[in-house]
mmCIF file of C-alpha atoms in Angstrom:
data_model
loop_
_atom_site.group_PDB
_atom_site.id
_atom_site.type_symbol
_atom_site.label_atom_id
_atom_site.label_comp_id
_atom_site.label_asym_id
_atom_site.label_seq_id
_atom_site.Cartn_x
_atom_site.Cartn_y
_atom_site.Cartn_z
ATOM 1 C CA MET A 216 2.549 -16.772 -12.343
ATOM 2 C CA HIS A 217 3.518 -20.449 -12.335
ATOM 3 C CA TYR A 218 6.773 -19.485 -14.049
ATOM 4 C CA ILE A 219 7.550 -16.951 -11.322
ATOM 5 C CA LYS A 220 6.799 -19.489 -8.590
ATOM 6 C CA MET A 221 9.093 -22.020 -10.220
ATOM 7 C CA LYS A 222 11.780 -19.372 -10.720
ATOM 8 C CA ASN A 223 11.674 -18.427 -7.029
ATOM 9 C CA THR A 224 11.847 -22.089 -6.015
ATOM 10 C CA CYS A 225 14.854 -22.701 -8.243
ATOM 11 C CA LEU A 226 16.643 -19.646 -6.860
ATOM 12 C CA LEU A 227 16.213 -20.895 -3.317
ATOM 13 C CA ILE A 228 17.300 -24.441 -4.161
ATOM 14 C CA ALA A 229 20.382 -23.122 -5.947
ATOM 15 C CA PHE A 230 21.241 -20.947 -2.951
ATOM 16 C CA LEU A 231 20.898 -23.810 -0.491
ATOM 17 C CA CYS A 232 22.727 -26.332 -2.629
ATOM 18 C CA SER A 233 25.684 -24.015 -3.178
ATOM 19 C CA PHE A 234 26.272 -23.922 0.549
ATOM 20 C CA PHE A 235 25.512 -27.609 1.073
ATOM 21 C CA ILE A 236 28.433 -28.609 -1.122
ATOM 22 C CA ASN A 237 30.819 -26.840 1.269
ATOM 23 C CA ALA A 238 29.113 -27.848 4.494
ATOM 24 C CA GLN A 239 30.572 -31.263 5.279
ATOM 25 C CA ASP A 240 33.417 -30.465 7.686
ATOM 26 C CA ASP A 241 33.536 -29.422 11.346
ATOM 27 C CA LEU A 242 30.063 -30.754 12.020
ATOM 28 C CA PHE A 243 29.977 -29.848 15.682
ATOM 29 C CA ASP A 244 32.172 -26.770 16.013
ATOM 30 C CA GLU A 245 29.662 -25.375 18.516
ATOM 31 C CA ILE A 246 28.136 -27.844 20.972
ATOM 32 C CA ASP A 247 26.287 -27.926 24.282
ATOM 33 C CA THR A 248 26.934 -30.621 26.858
ATOM 34 C CA ASP A 249 24.229 -31.580 29.370
ATOM 35 C CA SER A 250 24.663 -33.262 32.770
ATOM 36 C CA THR A 251 24.674 -36.724 31.177
ATOM 37 C CA GLY A 252 27.636 -35.834 28.979
ATOM 38 C CA VAL A 253 25.622 -35.863 25.725
ATOM 39 C CA GLN A 254 26.922 -33.247 23.294
ATOM 40 C CA TYR A 255 24.267 -31.303 21.427
ATOM 41 C CA ALA A 256 24.620 -28.989 18.435
ATOM 42 C CA SER A 257 23.808 -25.399 19.403
ATOM 43 C CA ALA A 258 23.068 -22.092 17.684
ATOM 44 C CA ALA A 259 21.832 -23.515 14.389
ATOM 45 C CA PHE A 260 20.017 -20.179 14.164
ATOM 46 C CA LYS A 261 20.705 -17.063 16.207
ATOM 47 C CA GLY A 262 17.215 -15.595 15.910
ATOM 48 C CA LEU A 263 13.853 -17.059 16.876
ATOM 49 C CA LYS A 264 12.943 -16.623 13.204
ATOM 50 C CA ILE A 265 14.945 -17.370 10.070
ATOM 51 C CA VAL A 266 13.218 -14.505 8.256
ATOM 52 C CA ASN A 267 9.481 -15.209 8.204
ATOM 53 C CA PHE A 268 9.524 -18.810 9.397
ATOM 54 C CA GLU A 269 10.135 -19.803 12.996
ATOM 55 C CA SER A 270 13.565 -21.314 13.583
ATOM 56 C CA THR A 271 14.345 -24.196 15.940
ATOM 57 C CA LYS A 272 15.875 -21.779 18.449
ATOM 58 C CA LEU A 273 14.042 -21.445 21.786
ATOM 59 C CA VAL A 274 14.241 -18.930 24.605
ATOM 60 C CA ALA A 275 16.122 -20.239 27.649
ATOM 61 C CA LYS A 276 14.389 -21.104 30.915
ATOM 62 C CA LYS A 277 13.054 -18.064 32.838
ATOM 63 C CA GLU A 278 14.165 -15.667 30.113
ATOM 64 C CA LEU A 279 11.812 -13.202 28.458
ATOM 65 C CA THR A 280 12.489 -12.097 24.894
ATOM 66 C CA PHE A 281 10.764 -9.038 23.440
ATOM 67 C CA ILE A 282 10.729 -8.752 19.643
ATOM 68 C CA VAL A 283 9.747 -5.582 17.814
ATOM 69 C CA SER A 284 9.103 -6.264 14.112
ATOM 70 C CA HIS A 285 8.483 -3.687 11.400
ATOM 71 C CA ARG A 286 7.539 -4.477 7.822
ATOM 72 C CA PHE A 287 7.271 -1.372 5.670
ATOM 73 C CA GLY A 288 5.101 -0.963 2.587
ATOM 74 C CA SER A 289 6.211 -1.920 -0.913
ATOM 75 C CA ILE A 290 9.352 -0.163 -2.079
ATOM 76 C CA GLU A 291 8.025 -0.080 -5.673
ATOM 77 C CA ASN A 292 6.019 3.088 -4.902
ATOM 78 C CA GLY A 293 9.226 5.060 -4.385
ATOM 79 C CA PHE A 294 8.960 8.536 -2.902
ATOM 80 C CA ASP A 295 5.141 8.504 -3.047
ATOM 81 C CA SER A 296 5.184 6.397 0.125
ATOM 82 C CA PHE A 297 8.827 7.169 1.013
ATOM 83 C CA PHE A 298 9.778 3.658 -0.116
ATOM 84 C CA GLY A 299 7.136 2.059 2.079
ATOM 85 C CA LEU A 300 7.692 3.919 5.349
ATOM 86 C CA ASP A 301 4.225 5.484 5.139
ATOM 87 C CA ASP A 302 2.571 2.054 5.020
ATOM 88 C CA ALA A 303 4.455 0.173 7.731
ATOM 89 C CA VAL A 304 2.964 -2.555 9.899
ATOM 90 C CA THR A 305 4.303 -3.439 13.349
ATOM 91 C CA ARG A 306 4.285 -6.608 15.442
ATOM 92 C CA LEU A 307 5.115 -6.730 19.151
ATOM 93 C CA ASN A 308 5.925 -10.209 20.430
ATOM 94 C CA PHE A 309 6.767 -11.479 23.917
ATOM 95 C CA VAL A 310 8.246 -14.996 24.302
ATOM 96 C CA TYR A 311 8.935 -16.568 27.707
ATOM 97 C CA GLY A 312 10.887 -19.729 28.478
ATOM 98 C CA ILE A 313 8.913 -21.981 30.818
ATOM 99 C CA SER A 314 11.872 -24.326 30.424
ATOM 100 C CA ASP A 315 14.790 -24.603 28.019
ATOM 101 C CA GLY A 316 12.607 -26.739 25.769
ATOM 102 C CA PHE A 317 9.179 -25.095 26.148
ATOM 103 C CA ASN A 318 8.222 -21.506 25.283
ATOM 104 C CA ILE A 319 4.997 -19.517 25.336
ATOM 105 C CA GLY A 320 4.382 -16.330 23.381
ATOM 106 C CA VAL A 321 1.833 -13.551 22.873
ATOM 107 C CA SER A 322 1.850 -10.920 20.153
ATOM 108 C CA ARG A 323 -0.118 -8.131 18.551
ATOM 109 C CA SER A 324 0.263 -7.107 14.907
ATOM 110 C CA SER A 325 -1.142 -4.032 13.191
ATOM 111 C CA PHE A 326 -1.644 -6.220 10.094
ATOM 112 C CA GLN A 327 -5.384 -7.000 10.359
ATOM 113 C CA LYS A 328 -5.113 -6.059 14.063
ATOM 114 C CA ILE A 329 -4.164 -9.625 14.895
ATOM 115 C CA TYR A 330 -3.690 -10.930 18.427
ATOM 116 C CA GLU A 331 -1.857 -14.253 18.659
ATOM 117 C CA ALA A 332 -0.829 -16.770 21.321
ATOM 118 C CA SER A 333 1.713 -19.508 20.664
ATOM 119 C CA ILE A 334 3.637 -22.394 22.149
ATOM 120 C CA LYS A 335 6.972 -23.724 20.928
ATOM 121 C CA TYR A 336 8.507 -26.939 22.220
ATOM 122 C CA ARG A 337 11.559 -29.037 21.439
ATOM 123 C CA LEU A 338 10.960 -32.705 20.669
ATOM 124 C CA LEU A 339 14.440 -33.906 19.647
ATOM 125 C CA ARG A 340 17.957 -32.420 19.604
ATOM 126 C CA GLN A 341 20.781 -32.913 17.163
ATOM 127 C CA SER A 342 23.655 -34.580 18.979
ATOM 128 C CA GLU A 343 27.110 -35.919 18.248
ATOM 129 C CA ASN A 344 26.931 -39.605 17.265
ATOM 130 C CA GLY A 345 23.191 -39.434 17.909
ATOM 131 C CA PHE A 346 20.067 -38.022 16.310
ATOM 132 C CA PRO A 347 21.029 -35.963 13.224
ATOM 133 C CA PHE A 348 18.331 -33.264 13.482
ATOM 134 C CA THR A 349 16.712 -30.873 15.915
ATOM 135 C CA VAL A 350 12.908 -31.155 15.846
ATOM 136 C CA VAL A 351 10.659 -28.464 17.314
ATOM 137 C CA GLY A 352 6.879 -28.096 17.328
ATOM 138 C CA TYR A 353 5.121 -24.760 16.940
ATOM 139 C CA ASN A 354 1.392 -24.093 17.418
ATOM 140 C CA SER A 355 -0.513 -20.830 17.491
ATOM 141 C CA ILE A 356 -4.025 -19.419 17.603
ATOM 142 C CA LEU A 357 -4.864 -15.940 16.348
ATOM 143 C CA VAL A 358 -7.785 -13.521 16.388
ATOM 144 C CA ASN A 359 -8.333 -11.196 13.423
ATOM 145 C CA THR A 360 -10.008 -8.164 14.999
ATOM 146 C CA ALA A 361 -10.008 -6.095 11.781
ATOM 147 C CA LEU A 362 -13.039 -7.880 10.314
ATOM 148 C CA GLU A 363 -16.018 -5.493 10.408
ATOM 149 C CA GLU A 364 -19.579 -6.593 11.091
ATOM 150 C CA GLU A 365 -21.035 -3.927 8.777
ATOM 151 C CA ASN A 366 -19.178 -5.557 5.870
ATOM 152 C CA LEU A 367 -19.871 -9.098 7.061
ATOM 153 C CA PRO A 368 -23.349 -9.058 8.648
ATOM 154 C CA LYS A 369 -23.197 -12.755 9.568
ATOM 155 C CA LEU A 370 -19.802 -12.416 11.226
ATOM 156 C CA GLU A 371 -19.304 -14.417 14.427
ATOM 157 C CA PHE A 372 -16.353 -14.488 16.792
ATOM 158 C CA THR A 373 -15.246 -17.901 15.535
ATOM 159 C CA ASP A 374 -14.875 -16.422 12.030
ATOM 160 C CA ARG A 375 -12.021 -14.305 13.355
ATOM 161 C CA LEU A 376 -9.945 -17.305 14.464
ATOM 162 C CA GLY A 377 -6.993 -18.933 12.741
ATOM 163 C CA TYR A 378 -4.640 -21.774 13.697
ATOM 164 C CA THR A 379 -1.122 -22.917 12.849
ATOM 165 C CA PHE A 380 0.577 -26.291 13.353
ATOM 166 C CA GLN A 381 4.228 -26.653 12.331
ATOM 167 C CA VAL A 382 7.046 -29.135 12.681
ATOM 168 C CA LEU A 383 10.447 -27.429 12.402
ATOM 169 C CA ILE A 384 13.319 -29.745 11.447
ATOM 170 C CA SER A 385 16.821 -28.283 11.316
ATOM 171 C CA ARG A 386 20.368 -29.535 10.919
ATOM 172 C CA LYS A 387 23.532 -27.639 11.718
ATOM 173 C CA PHE A 388 26.145 -28.848 9.256
ATOM 174 C CA ASN A 389 29.026 -26.824 10.690
ATOM 175 C CA SER A 390 29.631 -23.574 12.588
ATOM 176 C CA ASN A 391 28.656 -21.526 9.517
ATOM 177 C CA PHE A 392 25.775 -23.329 7.876
ATOM 178 C CA SER A 393 22.324 -24.599 8.916
ATOM 179 C CA LEU A 394 19.199 -25.737 7.068
ATOM 180 C CA GLU A 395 15.569 -26.148 8.086
ATOM 181 C CA VAL A 396 12.400 -27.625 6.614
ATOM 182 C CA ALA A 397 8.999 -26.762 8.087
ATOM 183 C CA PRO A 398 5.918 -28.824 7.130
ATOM 184 C CA THR A 399 2.995 -26.549 7.952
ATOM 185 C CA PHE A 400 -0.772 -26.808 8.348
ATOM 186 C CA PHE A 401 -2.760 -23.632 8.897
ATOM 187 C CA HIS A 402 -6.474 -22.897 8.988
ATOM 188 C CA ASP A 403 -8.413 -19.642 8.731
ATOM 189 C CA ASN A 404 -12.105 -19.681 9.564
ATOM 190 C CA PHE A 405 -12.485 -16.693 7.223
ATOM 191 C CA VAL A 406 -10.497 -16.465 3.971
ATOM 192 C CA PRO A 407 -10.417 -13.307 1.829
ATOM 193 C CA PHE A 408 -10.494 -15.317 -1.428
ATOM 194 C CA ASN A 409 -13.706 -17.363 -1.620
ATOM 195 C CA GLU A 410 -12.276 -20.183 -3.732
ATOM 196 C CA GLN A 411 -9.524 -20.899 -1.197
ATOM 197 C CA HIS A 412 -9.988 -23.826 1.190
ATOM 198 C CA ASN A 413 -9.956 -22.798 4.834
ATOM 199 C CA SER A 414 -7.468 -25.555 5.653
ATOM 200 C CA GLN A 415 -4.176 -24.966 3.887
ATOM 201 C CA TYR A 416 -0.839 -26.781 3.638
ATOM 202 C CA ALA A 417 2.673 -25.540 2.978
ATOM 203 C CA LEU A 418 6.296 -26.587 3.121
ATOM 204 C CA GLY A 419 8.800 -24.092 4.443
ATOM 205 C CA LEU A 420 12.481 -24.165 3.453
ATOM 206 C CA GLY A 421 15.130 -22.029 5.088
ATOM 207 C CA GLY A 422 18.854 -21.669 5.643
ATOM 208 C CA ARG A 423 21.490 -19.616 7.404
ATOM 209 C CA HIS A 424 25.087 -19.042 6.339
ATOM 210 C CA LYS A 425 27.480 -17.153 8.577
ATOM 211 C CA LEU A 426 29.384 -14.363 6.819
ATOM 212 C CA GLY A 427 31.542 -13.220 9.725
ATOM 213 C CA LYS A 428 31.815 -13.245 13.493
ATOM 214 C CA ARG A 429 28.536 -11.374 13.946
ATOM 215 C CA TRP A 430 26.884 -11.462 10.502
ATOM 216 C CA SER A 431 24.876 -14.093 8.654
ATOM 217 C CA ILE A 432 22.662 -14.248 5.568
ATOM 218 C CA ASN A 433 19.313 -15.998 5.943
ATOM 219 C CA VAL A 434 16.816 -17.139 3.309
ATOM 220 C CA ASP A 435 13.410 -18.798 3.611
ATOM 221 C CA TYR A 436 10.660 -19.767 1.174
ATOM 222 C CA GLY A 437 7.103 -21.041 1.672
ATOM 223 C CA TRP A 438 5.704 -23.455 -0.907
ATOM 224 C CA HIS A 439 1.901 -23.358 -0.640
ATOM 225 C CA LEU A 440 0.585 -26.806 -1.564
ATOM 226 C CA ASN A 441 -3.162 -26.226 -2.113
ATOM 227 C CA ARG A 442 -3.522 -22.614 -3.196
ATOM 228 C CA ALA A 443 -6.726 -21.964 -5.144
ATOM 229 C CA ASP A 444 -6.563 -21.439 -8.884
ATOM 230 C CA ASP A 445 -6.505 -17.745 -9.849
ATOM 231 C CA SER A 446 -5.607 -16.763 -6.278
ATOM 232 C CA PRO A 447 -4.030 -13.280 -6.136
ATOM 233 C CA PHE A 448 -1.588 -14.424 -3.466
ATOM 234 C CA LYS A 449 1.998 -15.614 -3.916
ATOM 235 C CA ASN A 450 4.483 -17.929 -2.252
ATOM 236 C CA PRO A 451 6.655 -15.934 0.188
ATOM 237 C CA LEU A 452 10.367 -15.619 -0.591
ATOM 238 C CA SER A 453 12.485 -13.678 1.918
ATOM 239 C CA ILE A 454 16.147 -12.744 2.223
ATOM 240 C CA GLY A 455 17.681 -11.224 5.336
ATOM 241 C CA PHE A 456 20.777 -10.512 7.362
ATOM 242 C CA ASP A 457 21.336 -11.127 11.076
ATOM 243 C CA LEU A 458 23.598 -8.913 13.163
ATOM 244 C CA GLU A 459 24.488 -10.009 16.691
ATOM 245 C CA THR A 460 25.078 -7.020 18.955
ATOM 246 C CA GLY A 461 25.517 -7.782 22.621
ATOM 247 C CA GLY A 462 22.236 -8.864 24.203
ATOM 248 C CA HIS A 463 20.131 -8.836 21.054
ATOM 249 C CA VAL A 464 19.948 -9.919 17.421
ATOM 250 C CA PHE A 465 19.058 -7.344 14.775
ATOM 251 C CA GLN A 466 17.493 -8.822 11.632
ATOM 252 C CA MET A 467 17.099 -6.861 8.383
ATOM 253 C CA HIS A 468 15.227 -8.425 5.499
ATOM 254 C CA PHE A 469 13.371 -8.121 2.206
ATOM 255 C CA SER A 470 10.239 -10.145 1.500
ATOM 256 C CA ASN A 471 7.287 -10.262 -0.862
ATOM 257 C CA ALA A 472 4.993 -10.725 2.175
ATOM 258 C CA GLN A 473 4.081 -7.881 4.495
ATOM 259 C CA ALA A 474 2.312 -9.992 7.117
ATOM 260 C CA MET A 475 4.518 -11.421 9.862
ATOM 261 C CA ASN A 476 2.319 -14.153 11.344
ATOM 262 C CA THR A 477 2.362 -17.582 9.681
ATOM 263 C CA ASN A 478 -1.204 -17.555 8.336
ATOM 264 C CA GLY A 479 -0.597 -14.124 6.835
ATOM 265 C CA PHE A 480 2.734 -14.557 5.060
ATOM 266 C CA LEU A 481 1.875 -18.049 3.789
ATOM 267 C CA GLY A 482 -1.720 -17.355 2.837
ATOM 268 C CA GLN A 483 -1.777 -13.672 1.864
ATOM 269 C CA ALA A 484 1.567 -12.606 0.386
ATOM 270 C CA THR A 485 0.846 -10.095 -2.388
ATOM 271 C CA GLY A 486 4.299 -8.943 -3.498
ATOM 272 C CA ASP A 487 6.231 -10.064 -6.545
ATOM 273 C CA TRP A 488 10.022 -10.033 -6.691
ATOM 274 C CA SER A 489 10.008 -9.878 -10.484
ATOM 275 C CA ASP A 490 8.426 -6.402 -10.568
ATOM 276 C CA GLY A 491 10.037 -4.946 -7.442
ATOM 277 C CA ASN A 492 6.900 -5.258 -5.319
ATOM 278 C CA ILE A 493 8.770 -6.218 -2.136
ATOM 279 C CA TYR A 494 8.824 -5.074 1.466
ATOM 280 C CA PHE A 495 11.787 -4.063 3.600
ATOM 281 C CA GLY A 496 11.643 -4.738 7.316
ATOM 282 C CA PHE A 497 13.541 -5.584 10.455
ATOM 283 C CA ASN A 498 13.220 -7.500 13.730
ATOM 284 C CA LEU A 499 14.871 -6.286 16.907
ATOM 285 C CA SER A 500 14.941 -8.686 19.855
ATOM 286 C CA ARG A 501 15.998 -8.084 23.427
ATOM 287 C CA VAL A 502 16.485 -10.736 26.125
ATOM 288 C CA PHE A 503 15.579 -10.016 29.757
#
C-alpha cells in the first residue's frame, strides 16, 4: 500500500512539474482591474472545485450557483452494476456570494446522508507586481445523519458532526496553467476505523492546464498526514476535464474516492487506481 501511495504521489508531481517547466511566460494574460487600478490575476480555476478539492474561485456578489454532483459506483464491477450507475451518490450544493470575496454554501449528499454548511472567503489576491498568490479560506461543518442508534446505542447528536478548516493557496502562472496547495485540518467526532484519530491532517495538491478555448485538464491529490496504520482507506487521486458552456461549467472526472465532501474524500477513500477500483462522476454548475 505504501508503494501505491508513493506511486500516486510521483505521478502527480511528474504531471505538475511537466507543466511548470513551460509556465513562465505571459504571467498575467487574464487580469482584473479594481477601482484603485490594481491589476489582479483572474480565472486561475474556472470551477469552484479543481476535482475534489475546493479551488480559489469564488461566486460573485449577489450571484447564486447551484452545483449538481454525481459520483457513480466503482467501474471495476462492469455490467453487474452497469459500470457504477447502479451505485451512484448525489450531492446538491447551493453557493451564494455575500460579496465578491465572501461566499456561503449549503449542501446535501446521499453519501452518509450528509448535510453541510460552509463559508469561503478570500484573504489575499495575486496581483501584477504585488502579492504572488491568491489565498482563500474554507470552513465547513457537516452532520452525518446516516448513523443509526440501533447500531450505536450511545450515539449522541454531537457524534454526527464533522469540521473542515482549509487554506487554499493558488498561483496562475499564465493563461493556461494554475497550481494550488491546500493545507487541511478536518475532524470527525465519529470515525469508522477505531484506530484513526478524530483530528486529521492533509495536504492537497492540484493543478489546471488549459487544452483549448473551452477545455482544461485538472488533477488533484490529497496526502493524508496522520492516517492510522492498517487503515483500509487511501489517499484520493482524481483526474478530470472542465468544459465551459455558456453560463455553466461541466466537470467530468475519475477518482478513487466516491465521497464529495472534504472529510469523506480525504478520510474515507476506498478505491485503488492500480486495480481499476475507481469512480466516474461529473459536476454541473449553473449561475443565477
